[in-house]
Amino acid sequence: VARTLPRSYRNRQVDKGRKTLTSTTTTRTMALSVRGLPKLSSTKASKASTRVVTRASMWYGPDRAKWLGPYSDNACPSYLKGEYPGDYGWDSAGLSADPETFAAYREAELIHARWAMLGALGCVGPELTGDGMAPNPWFKQGALIFSEGGLDYLGNPSLVHAQSIIAILACQVVLMGLAEAYRVNGGPAGEGLDKLHPGESFDPLGLADDPDTFAELKVKEIKNGRLAMFSMFGFYVQAIVTGKGPVQNWQEHVADPWAVNGFTEIFATKFTPN
């Protein structure tokens, strides 16, 4: 049949197919080019579109994962469009309705999430190592600074030997104040940088070299940070209710899960850490 058709007709059909393919690729690229996703160039779109669809686009855009799964069609507010990492379309309190308020909440959540991840590691670490590499719960570890011998970080007096809480507080205020001022207002690395994520002049680890991978890393960061914030709240409750650290609570639960769990320990009478 192809041999009986005029050559000009066949050429028009091929050109039409190419235009359709180009239009489809352009539409897909525009749909994926939301904030936080890599913007695909026309030369790389055909090669990278499949990779983006399978990795980054599942967390961004209108077809992203949502909080009610397949039943989320009418449950997501119109102002949550999947432009930012961690947007599952859930805002029952309307906290994200105002763009300026939403930006402030996003910044506060991300900063708290990063601190929570560091804090969760800091709560588990002292119980595994402690002062002089001896196990010690996190709420007792800091109190060692008031002891006669002070506090040796990682059990090594030549590393950091702390004996003055005033000196520690002053160092934290100065160092954190400088770091936050640099993050918000800019500094030697340049002005107008992203206040929340690495990139441009400040990216020593090269996290933003690949835009697709960077978009996925943002999602992983906020998801792990949210989990860490819940973990920190659990550490506080465990310390108040059981008077023990998270590692010891976990060991006792694994040893006897039916007798030691959240339902049994909630009725404990020890409401102050030892």
PDB file of C-alpha atoms in Angstrom:
ATOM      1  CA  VAL A   1       0.000   0.000   0.000  1.00  0.00           C
ATOM      2  CA  ALA A   2       2.847   2.360   0.855  1.00  0.00           C
ATOM      3  CA  ARG A   3       4.275   1.924  -2.661  1.00  0.00           C
ATOM      4  CA  THR A   4       1.002   3.023  -4.313  1.00  0.00           C
ATOM      5  CA  LEU A   5       0.790   6.287  -2.302  1.00  0.00           C
ATOM      6  CA  PRO A   6       2.385   9.424  -3.741  1.00  0.00           C
ATOM      7  CA  ARG A   7       5.733  10.377  -2.219  1.00  0.00           C
ATOM      8  CA  SER A   8       4.492  13.862  -1.327  1.00  0.00           C
ATOM      9  CA  TYR A   9       1.605  12.383   0.687  1.00  0.00           C
ATOM     10  CA  ARG A  10       3.932  10.078   2.578  1.00  0.00           C
ATOM     11  CA  ASN A  11       6.257  12.987   3.367  1.00  0.00           C
ATOM     12  CA  ARG A  12       3.341  15.026   4.705  1.00  0.00           C
ATOM     13  CA  GLN A  13       2.309  12.149   6.954  1.00  0.00           C
ATOM     14  CA  VAL A  14       5.852  11.817   8.351  1.00  0.00           C
ATOM     15  CA  ASP A  15       6.037  15.563   8.998  1.00  0.00           C
ATOM     16  CA  LYS A  16       2.650  15.439  10.721  1.00  0.00           C
ATOM     17  CA  GLY A  17       3.835  12.604  12.953  1.00  0.00           C
ATOM     18  CA  ARG A  18       6.976  14.546  13.875  1.00  0.00           C
ATOM     19  CA  LYS A  19       4.934  17.626  14.772  1.00  0.00           C
ATOM     20  CA  THR A  20       2.606  15.526  16.931  1.00  0.00           C
ATOM     21  CA  LEU A  21       5.568  13.969  18.751  1.00  0.00           C
ATOM     22  CA  THR A  22       7.189  17.381  19.248  1.00  0.00           C
ATOM     23  CA  SER A  23       3.913  18.828  20.534  1.00  0.00           C
ATOM     24  CA  THR A  24       3.471  15.934  22.967  1.00  0.00           C
ATOM     25  CA  THR A  25       7.023  16.315  24.267  1.00  0.00           C
ATOM     26  CA  THR A  26       6.597  20.090  24.639  1.00  0.00           C
ATOM     27  CA  THR A  27       3.301  19.663  26.507  1.00  0.00           C
ATOM     28  CA  ARG A  28       4.852  17.089  28.828  1.00  0.00           C
ATOM     29  CA  THR A  29       7.842  19.342  29.435  1.00  0.00           C
ATOM     30  CA  MET A  30       5.585  22.315  30.275  1.00  0.00           C
ATOM     31  CA  ALA A  31       3.511  20.179  32.628  1.00  0.00           C
ATOM     32  CA  LEU A  32       6.604  19.016  34.468  1.00  0.00           C
ATOM     33  CA  SER A  33       8.253  22.435  34.618  1.00  0.00           C
ATOM     34  CA  VAL A  34       6.699  23.421  37.919  1.00  0.00           C
ATOM     35  CA  ARG A  35       8.661  25.022  40.716  1.00  0.00           C
ATOM     36  CA  GLY A  36      11.096  22.545  42.202  1.00  0.00           C
ATOM     37  CA  LEU A  37      11.221  20.374  39.059  1.00  0.00           C
ATOM     38  CA  PRO A  38      14.004  20.573  36.505  1.00  0.00           C
ATOM     39  CA  LYS A  39      13.105  22.618  33.438  1.00  0.00           C
ATOM     40  CA  LEU A  40      13.877  20.422  30.478  1.00  0.00           C
ATOM     41  CA  SER A  41      15.469  21.964  27.414  1.00  0.00           C
ATOM     42  CA  SER A  42      14.168  21.087  23.966  1.00  0.00           C
ATOM     43  CA  THR A  43      17.324  19.133  23.130  1.00  0.00           C
ATOM     44  CA  LYS A  44      17.196  16.994  26.264  1.00  0.00           C
ATOM     45  CA  ALA A  45      13.439  16.671  26.704  1.00  0.00           C
ATOM     46  CA  SER A  46      13.061  13.482  24.665  1.00  0.00           C
ATOM     47  CA  LYS A  47      15.864  11.747  26.598  1.00  0.00           C
ATOM     48  CA  ALA A  48      15.012  13.001  30.076  1.00  0.00           C
ATOM     49  CA  SER A  49      11.191  13.021  29.977  1.00  0.00           C
ATOM     50  CA  THR A  50      10.914   9.325  30.804  1.00  0.00           C
ATOM     51  CA  ARG A  51      13.394   9.679  33.665  1.00  0.00           C
ATOM     52  CA  VAL A  52      11.528  12.680  35.125  1.00  0.00           C
ATOM     53  CA  VAL A  53       8.124  10.993  34.831  1.00  0.00           C
ATOM     54  CA  THR A  54       9.301   7.988  36.788  1.00  0.00           C
ATOM     55  CA  ARG A  55      11.215   9.898  39.489  1.00  0.00           C
ATOM     56  CA  ALA A  56      10.475  13.540  40.181  1.00  0.00           C
ATOM     57  CA  SER A  57       7.008  14.006  38.715  1.00  0.00           C
ATOM     58  CA  MET A  58       5.511  11.500  41.139  1.00  0.00           C
ATOM     59  CA  TRP A  59       6.117  14.114  43.878  1.00  0.00           C
ATOM     60  CA  TYR A  60       5.272  17.270  41.916  1.00  0.00           C
ATOM     61  CA  GLY A  61       2.528  18.576  39.672  1.00  0.00           C
ATOM     62  CA  PRO A  62      -1.146  17.624  39.380  1.00  0.00           C
ATOM     63  CA  ASP A  63      -0.427  13.886  39.150  1.00  0.00           C
ATOM     64  CA  ARG A  64       1.712  13.746  42.301  1.00  0.00           C
ATOM     65  CA  ALA A  65       1.015  11.459  45.249  1.00  0.00           C
ATOM     66  CA  LYS A  66      -1.759  12.920  47.425  1.00  0.00           C
ATOM     67  CA  TRP A  67      -2.869  12.372  50.992  1.00  0.00           C
ATOM     68  CA  LEU A  68      -6.008  10.375  50.110  1.00  0.00           C
ATOM     69  CA  GLY A  69      -4.490   8.472  47.240  1.00  0.00           C
ATOM     70  CA  PRO A  70      -7.012   7.756  44.463  1.00  0.00           C
ATOM     71  CA  TYR A  71      -9.780   9.515  46.458  1.00  0.00           C
ATOM     72  CA  SER A  72      -8.052  12.926  46.519  1.00  0.00           C
ATOM     73  CA  ASP A  73      -9.723  14.485  43.467  1.00  0.00           C
ATOM     74  CA  ASN A  74     -12.030  16.824  45.392  1.00  0.00           C
ATOM     75  CA  ALA A  75     -10.084  16.805  48.663  1.00  0.00           C
ATOM     76  CA  CYS A  76      -7.165  19.066  47.688  1.00  0.00           C
ATOM     77  CA  PRO A  77      -7.447  22.879  47.730  1.00  0.00           C
ATOM     78  CA  SER A  78      -6.865  24.677  44.451  1.00  0.00           C
ATOM     79  CA  TYR A  79      -3.897  26.681  45.780  1.00  0.00           C
ATOM     80  CA  LEU A  80      -1.850  23.547  46.410  1.00  0.00           C
ATOM     81  CA  LYS A  81      -0.669  22.711  42.919  1.00  0.00           C
ATOM     82  CA  GLY A  82       2.332  20.524  43.682  1.00  0.00           C
ATOM     83  CA  GLU A  83       4.900  23.248  43.117  1.00  0.00           C
ATOM     84  CA  TYR A  84       6.850  22.560  46.301  1.00  0.00           C
ATOM     85  CA  PRO A  85       8.419  19.417  47.799  1.00  0.00           C
ATOM     86  CA  GLY A  86       6.247  17.612  50.307  1.00  0.00           C
ATOM     87  CA  ASP A  87       2.952  18.973  48.949  1.00  0.00           C
ATOM     88  CA  TYR A  88       0.391  16.185  49.320  1.00  0.00           C
ATOM     89  CA  GLY A  89      -2.605  18.459  48.876  1.00  0.00           C
ATOM     90  CA  TRP A  90      -3.638  18.435  52.541  1.00  0.00           C
ATOM     91  CA  ASP A  91      -4.516  21.736  54.229  1.00  0.00           C
ATOM     92  CA  SER A  92      -7.690  21.309  56.257  1.00  0.00           C
ATOM     93  CA  ALA A  93      -6.889  24.418  58.350  1.00  0.00           C
ATOM     94  CA  GLY A  94      -6.233  26.671  55.353  1.00  0.00           C
ATOM     95  CA  LEU A  95      -2.719  27.541  56.520  1.00  0.00           C
ATOM     96  CA  SER A  96      -1.418  27.784  52.954  1.00  0.00           C
ATOM     97  CA  ALA A  97      -4.184  29.942  51.470  1.00  0.00           C
ATOM     98  CA  ASP A  98      -2.194  33.166  51.760  1.00  0.00           C
ATOM     99  CA  PRO A  99       1.035  33.012  49.676  1.00  0.00           C
ATOM    100  CA  GLU A 100       3.100  35.091  52.116  1.00  0.00           C
ATOM    101  CA  THR A 101       1.942  33.055  55.110  1.00  0.00           C
ATOM    102  CA  PHE A 102       2.569  29.866  53.164  1.00  0.00           C
ATOM    103  CA  ALA A 103       6.140  30.943  52.388  1.00  0.00           C
ATOM    104  CA  ALA A 104       6.792  31.709  56.061  1.00  0.00           C
ATOM    105  CA  TYR A 105       5.368  28.359  57.158  1.00  0.00           C
ATOM    106  CA  ARG A 106       7.418  26.512  54.549  1.00  0.00           C
ATOM    107  CA  GLU A 107      10.601  28.126  55.794  1.00  0.00           C
ATOM    108  CA  ALA A 108       9.770  27.442  59.437  1.00  0.00           C
ATOM    109  CA  GLU A 109       8.877  23.818  58.721  1.00  0.00           C
ATOM    110  CA  LEU A 110      12.070  23.119  56.806  1.00  0.00           C
ATOM    111  CA  ILE A 111      14.331  24.745  59.410  1.00  0.00           C
ATOM    112  CA  HIS A 112      12.578  22.889  62.246  1.00  0.00           C
ATOM    113  CA  ALA A 113      12.793  19.658  60.258  1.00  0.00           C
ATOM    114  CA  ARG A 114      16.553  19.998  59.862  1.00  0.00           C
ATOM    115  CA  TRP A 115      16.997  20.710  63.563  1.00  0.00           C
ATOM    116  CA  ALA A 116      14.775  17.737  64.412  1.00  0.00           C
ATOM    117  CA  MET A 117      16.923  15.409  62.306  1.00  0.00           C
ATOM    118  CA  LEU A 118      20.043  16.614  64.106  1.00  0.00           C
ATOM    119  CA  GLY A 119      18.233  16.417  67.449  1.00  0.00           C
ATOM    120  CA  ALA A 120      17.044  12.849  66.868  1.00  0.00           C
ATOM    121  CA  LEU A 121      20.599  11.773  66.142  1.00  0.00           C
ATOM    122  CA  GLY A 122      21.787  13.701  69.205  1.00  0.00           C
ATOM    123  CA  CYS A 123      19.229  11.966  71.442  1.00  0.00           C
ATOM    124  CA  VAL A 124      20.250   8.494  70.305  1.00  0.00           C
ATOM    125  CA  GLY A 125      24.015   9.096  70.169  1.00  0.00           C
ATOM    126  CA  PRO A 126      24.726   9.790  73.870  1.00  0.00           C
ATOM    127  CA  GLU A 127      22.837   6.663  74.863  1.00  0.00           C
ATOM    128  CA  LEU A 128      25.068   4.616  72.584  1.00  0.00           C
ATOM    129  CA  THR A 129      28.325   6.336  73.512  1.00  0.00           C
ATOM    130  CA  GLY A 130      27.848   8.837  76.356  1.00  0.00           C
ATOM    131  CA  ASP A 131      30.576  10.385  78.488  1.00  0.00           C
ATOM    132  CA  GLY A 132      33.668   8.251  78.406  1.00  0.00           C
ATOM    133  CA  MET A 133      31.871   6.036  75.857  1.00  0.00           C
ATOM    134  CA  ALA A 134      29.497   4.834  78.612  1.00  0.00           C
ATOM    135  CA  PRO A 135      25.759   4.615  77.809  1.00  0.00           C
ATOM    136  CA  ASN A 136      23.820   7.624  79.044  1.00  0.00           C
ATOM    137  CA  PRO A 137      20.309   8.909  78.121  1.00  0.00           C
ATOM    138  CA  TRP A 138      20.165  12.233  76.325  1.00  0.00           C
ATOM    139  CA  PHE A 139      18.420  14.122  79.129  1.00  0.00           C
ATOM    140  CA  LYS A 140      21.244  13.215  81.532  1.00  0.00           C
ATOM    141  CA  GLN A 141      24.089  13.828  79.116  1.00  0.00           C
ATOM    142  CA  GLY A 142      23.775  17.594  79.094  1.00  0.00           C
ATOM    143  CA  ALA A 143      23.683  17.733  82.884  1.00  0.00           C
ATOM    144  CA  LEU A 144      27.268  16.452  82.984  1.00  0.00           C
ATOM    145  CA  ILE A 145      28.440  19.973  82.216  1.00  0.00           C
ATOM    146  CA  PHE A 146      27.455  20.932  85.769  1.00  0.00           C
ATOM    147  CA  SER A 147      29.484  18.096  87.292  1.00  0.00           C
ATOM    148  CA  GLU A 148      32.912  18.637  88.784  1.00  0.00           C
ATOM    149  CA  GLY A 149      34.768  17.143  85.834  1.00  0.00           C
ATOM    150  CA  GLY A 150      32.658  18.835  83.185  1.00  0.00           C
ATOM    151  CA  LEU A 151      31.593  17.282  79.886  1.00  0.00           C
ATOM    152  CA  ASP A 152      33.945  15.668  77.381  1.00  0.00           C
ATOM    153  CA  TYR A 153      32.526  15.456  73.878  1.00  0.00           C
ATOM    154  CA  LEU A 154      32.751  11.876  72.564  1.00  0.00           C
ATOM    155  CA  GLY A 155      34.561  11.000  75.792  1.00  0.00           C
ATOM    156  CA  ASN A 156      37.691  12.810  74.615  1.00  0.00           C
ATOM    157  CA  PRO A 157      38.858  15.692  76.866  1.00  0.00           C
ATOM    158  CA  SER A 158      41.272  16.934  74.197  1.00  0.00           C
ATOM    159  CA  LEU A 159      38.441  17.332  71.683  1.00  0.00           C
ATOM    160  CA  VAL A 160      35.963  19.598  73.505  1.00  0.00           C
ATOM    161  CA  HIS A 161      35.982  19.879  77.282  1.00  0.00           C
ATOM    162  CA  ALA A 162      32.973  21.909  78.435  1.00  0.00           C
ATOM    163  CA  GLN A 163      32.615  23.171  81.992  1.00  0.00           C
ATOM    164  CA  SER A 164      30.795  26.493  81.584  1.00  0.00           C
ATOM    165  CA  ILE A 165      27.187  26.582  80.408  1.00  0.00           C
ATOM    166  CA  ILE A 166      27.537  30.350  79.938  1.00  0.00           C
ATOM    167  CA  ALA A 167      30.422  29.902  77.515  1.00  0.00           C
ATOM    168  CA  ILE A 168      28.520  27.223  75.583  1.00  0.00           C
ATOM    169  CA  LEU A 169      25.424  29.439  75.381  1.00  0.00           C
ATOM    170  CA  ALA A 170      27.453  32.429  74.220  1.00  0.00           C
ATOM    171  CA  CYS A 171      29.179  30.403  71.494  1.00  0.00           C
ATOM    172  CA  GLN A 172      25.855  29.040  70.273  1.00  0.00           C
ATOM    173  CA  VAL A 173      24.235  32.472  70.136  1.00  0.00           C
ATOM    174  CA  VAL A 174      27.145  34.028  68.260  1.00  0.00           C
ATOM    175  CA  LEU A 175      27.706  31.178  65.807  1.00  0.00           C
ATOM    176  CA  MET A 176      24.026  30.558  65.118  1.00  0.00           C
ATOM    177  CA  GLY A 177      23.323  34.270  64.846  1.00  0.00           C
ATOM    178  CA  LEU A 178      26.036  34.664  62.223  1.00  0.00           C
ATOM    179  CA  ALA A 179      24.879  31.593  60.314  1.00  0.00           C
ATOM    180  CA  GLU A 180      21.243  32.720  60.260  1.00  0.00           C
ATOM    181  CA  ALA A 181      22.175  36.277  59.274  1.00  0.00           C
ATOM    182  CA  TYR A 182      24.266  34.911  56.431  1.00  0.00           C
ATOM    183  CA  ARG A 183      21.450  32.594  55.318  1.00  0.00           C
ATOM    184  CA  VAL A 184      18.781  35.302  55.305  1.00  0.00           C
ATOM    185  CA  ASN A 185      20.731  38.344  54.139  1.00  0.00           C
ATOM    186  CA  GLY A 186      23.449  36.811  52.000  1.00  0.00           C
ATOM    187  CA  GLY A 187      27.177  37.223  52.308  1.00  0.00           C
ATOM    188  CA  PRO A 188      30.439  36.570  50.469  1.00  0.00           C
ATOM    189  CA  ALA A 189      28.805  33.865  48.335  1.00  0.00           C
ATOM    190  CA  GLY A 190      26.471  36.424  46.768  1.00  0.00           C
ATOM    191  CA  GLU A 191      23.127  38.119  47.194  1.00  0.00           C
ATOM    192  CA  GLY A 192      19.690  36.831  46.295  1.00  0.00           C
ATOM    193  CA  LEU A 193      20.526  33.165  46.869  1.00  0.00           C
ATOM    194  CA  ASP A 194      17.971  30.527  47.807  1.00  0.00           C
ATOM    195  CA  LYS A 195      17.511  30.891  51.570  1.00  0.00           C
ATOM    196  CA  LEU A 196      16.357  27.318  52.047  1.00  0.00           C
ATOM    197  CA  HIS A 197      18.347  25.092  49.703  1.00  0.00           C
ATOM    198  CA  PRO A 198      21.927  24.849  48.439  1.00  0.00           C
ATOM    199  CA  GLY A 199      22.858  25.867  44.943  1.00  0.00           C
ATOM    200  CA  GLU A 200      24.468  28.593  42.835  1.00  0.00           C
ATOM    201  CA  SER A 201      27.466  29.994  44.762  1.00  0.00           C
ATOM    202  CA  PHE A 202      26.980  27.789  47.832  1.00  0.00           C
ATOM    203  CA  ASP A 203      26.852  24.077  47.100  1.00  0.00           C
ATOM    204  CA  PRO A 204      30.042  22.459  48.410  1.00  0.00           C
ATOM    205  CA  LEU A 205      28.619  18.941  48.068  1.00  0.00           C
ATOM    206  CA  GLY A 206      27.254  19.441  44.574  1.00  0.00           C
ATOM    207  CA  LEU A 207      23.708  18.507  45.583  1.00  0.00           C
ATOM    208  CA  ALA A 208      22.136  20.781  42.980  1.00  0.00           C
ATOM    209  CA  ASP A 209      24.292  19.712  40.035  1.00  0.00           C
ATOM    210  CA  ASP A 210      21.542  17.500  38.610  1.00  0.00           C
ATOM    211  CA  PRO A 211      18.166  19.319  38.784  1.00  0.00           C
ATOM    212  CA  ASP A 212      16.185  16.072  38.662  1.00  0.00           C
ATOM    213  CA  THR A 213      18.117  14.511  41.524  1.00  0.00           C
ATOM    214  CA  PHE A 214      17.990  17.768  43.462  1.00  0.00           C
ATOM    215  CA  ALA A 215      14.194  17.921  43.178  1.00  0.00           C
ATOM    216  CA  GLU A 216      13.996  14.387  44.559  1.00  0.00           C
ATOM    217  CA  LEU A 217      16.421  15.199  47.397  1.00  0.00           C
ATOM    218  CA  LYS A 218      14.168  18.072  48.493  1.00  0.00           C
ATOM    219  CA  VAL A 219      11.275  15.642  48.877  1.00  0.00           C
ATOM    220  CA  LYS A 220      13.406  13.169  50.830  1.00  0.00           C
ATOM    221  CA  GLU A 221      14.626  15.928  53.121  1.00  0.00           C
ATOM    222  CA  ILE A 222      11.189  17.233  54.081  1.00  0.00           C
ATOM    223  CA  LYS A 223       9.757  13.717  54.503  1.00  0.00           C
ATOM    224  CA  ASN A 224      12.603  12.625  56.792  1.00  0.00           C
ATOM    225  CA  GLY A 225      12.406  15.954  58.618  1.00  0.00           C
ATOM    226  CA  ARG A 226       8.703  15.564  59.336  1.00  0.00           C
ATOM    227  CA  LEU A 227       9.339  12.072  60.657  1.00  0.00           C
ATOM    228  CA  ALA A 228      12.166  13.422  62.831  1.00  0.00           C
ATOM    229  CA  MET A 229       9.867  16.065  64.346  1.00  0.00           C
ATOM    230  CA  PHE A 230       7.422  13.341  65.372  1.00  0.00           C
ATOM    231  CA  SER A 231      10.359  11.308  66.709  1.00  0.00           C
ATOM    232  CA  MET A 232      11.529  14.188  68.876  1.00  0.00           C
ATOM    233  CA  PHE A 233       8.050  14.550  70.325  1.00  0.00           C
ATOM    234  CA  GLY A 234       8.091  10.814  71.075  1.00  0.00           C
ATOM    235  CA  PHE A 235      11.488  11.107  72.775  1.00  0.00           C
ATOM    236  CA  TYR A 236      10.140  13.838  75.050  1.00  0.00           C
ATOM    237  CA  VAL A 237       7.076  11.789  76.014  1.00  0.00           C
ATOM    238  CA  GLN A 238       9.172   8.666  76.599  1.00  0.00           C
ATOM    239  CA  ALA A 239      11.561  10.538  78.871  1.00  0.00           C
ATOM    240  CA  ILE A 240       8.698  11.999  80.934  1.00  0.00           C
ATOM    241  CA  VAL A 241       6.663   8.799  81.190  1.00  0.00           C
ATOM    242  CA  THR A 242       9.353   6.121  81.531  1.00  0.00           C
ATOM    243  CA  GLY A 243      12.367   8.100  82.715  1.00  0.00           C
ATOM    244  CA  LYS A 244      14.488   6.274  80.123  1.00  0.00           C
ATOM    245  CA  GLY A 245      16.087   7.043  76.771  1.00  0.00           C
ATOM    246  CA  PRO A 246      14.768   5.930  73.366  1.00  0.00           C
ATOM    247  CA  VAL A 247      17.385   3.212  72.896  1.00  0.00           C
ATOM    248  CA  GLN A 248      16.598   1.566  76.234  1.00  0.00           C
ATOM    249  CA  ASN A 249      12.865   1.849  75.555  1.00  0.00           C
ATOM    250  CA  TRP A 250      13.372   0.182  72.184  1.00  0.00           C
ATOM    251  CA  GLN A 251      15.521  -2.614  73.670  1.00  0.00           C
ATOM    252  CA  GLU A 252      12.937  -3.372  76.347  1.00  0.00           C
ATOM    253  CA  HIS A 253      10.131  -3.393  73.797  1.00  0.00           C
ATOM    254  CA  VAL A 254      12.002  -5.773  71.485  1.00  0.00           C
ATOM    255  CA  ALA A 255      12.768  -8.091  74.407  1.00  0.00           C
ATOM    256  CA  ASP A 256       9.097  -8.282  75.477  1.00  0.00           C
ATOM    257  CA  PRO A 257       6.808  -6.505  72.998  1.00  0.00           C
ATOM    258  CA  TRP A 258       3.570  -7.698  74.634  1.00  0.00           C
ATOM    259  CA  ALA A 259       4.465  -6.459  78.111  1.00  0.00           C
ATOM    260  CA  VAL A 260       6.354  -3.293  77.128  1.00  0.00           C
ATOM    261  CA  ASN A 261       4.629  -1.113  74.554  1.00  0.00           C
ATOM    262  CA  GLY A 262       2.804   2.173  74.225  1.00  0.00           C
ATOM    263  CA  PHE A 263      -0.399   0.807  75.737  1.00  0.00           C
ATOM    264  CA  THR A 264       1.282  -0.528  78.864  1.00  0.00           C
ATOM    265  CA  GLU A 265       3.811   2.231  79.451  1.00  0.00           C
ATOM    266  CA  ILE A 266       1.225   4.984  79.154  1.00  0.00           C
ATOM    267  CA  PHE A 267      -0.049   3.991  82.581  1.00  0.00           C
ATOM    268  CA  ALA A 268       3.419   4.230  84.154  1.00  0.00           C
ATOM    269  CA  THR A 269       3.649   6.289  87.331  1.00  0.00           C
ATOM    270  CA  LYS A 270       7.126   7.726  86.753  1.00  0.00           C
ATOM    271  CA  PHE A 271       6.464  11.117  85.181  1.00  0.00           C
ATOM    272  CA  THR A 272       9.883  12.659  85.795  1.00  0.00           C
ATOM    273  CA  PRO A 273      13.199  11.394  84.382  1.00  0.00           C
ATOM    274  CA  ASN A 274      15.617   9.906  86.875  1.00  0.00           C
TER     275      ASN A 274
END
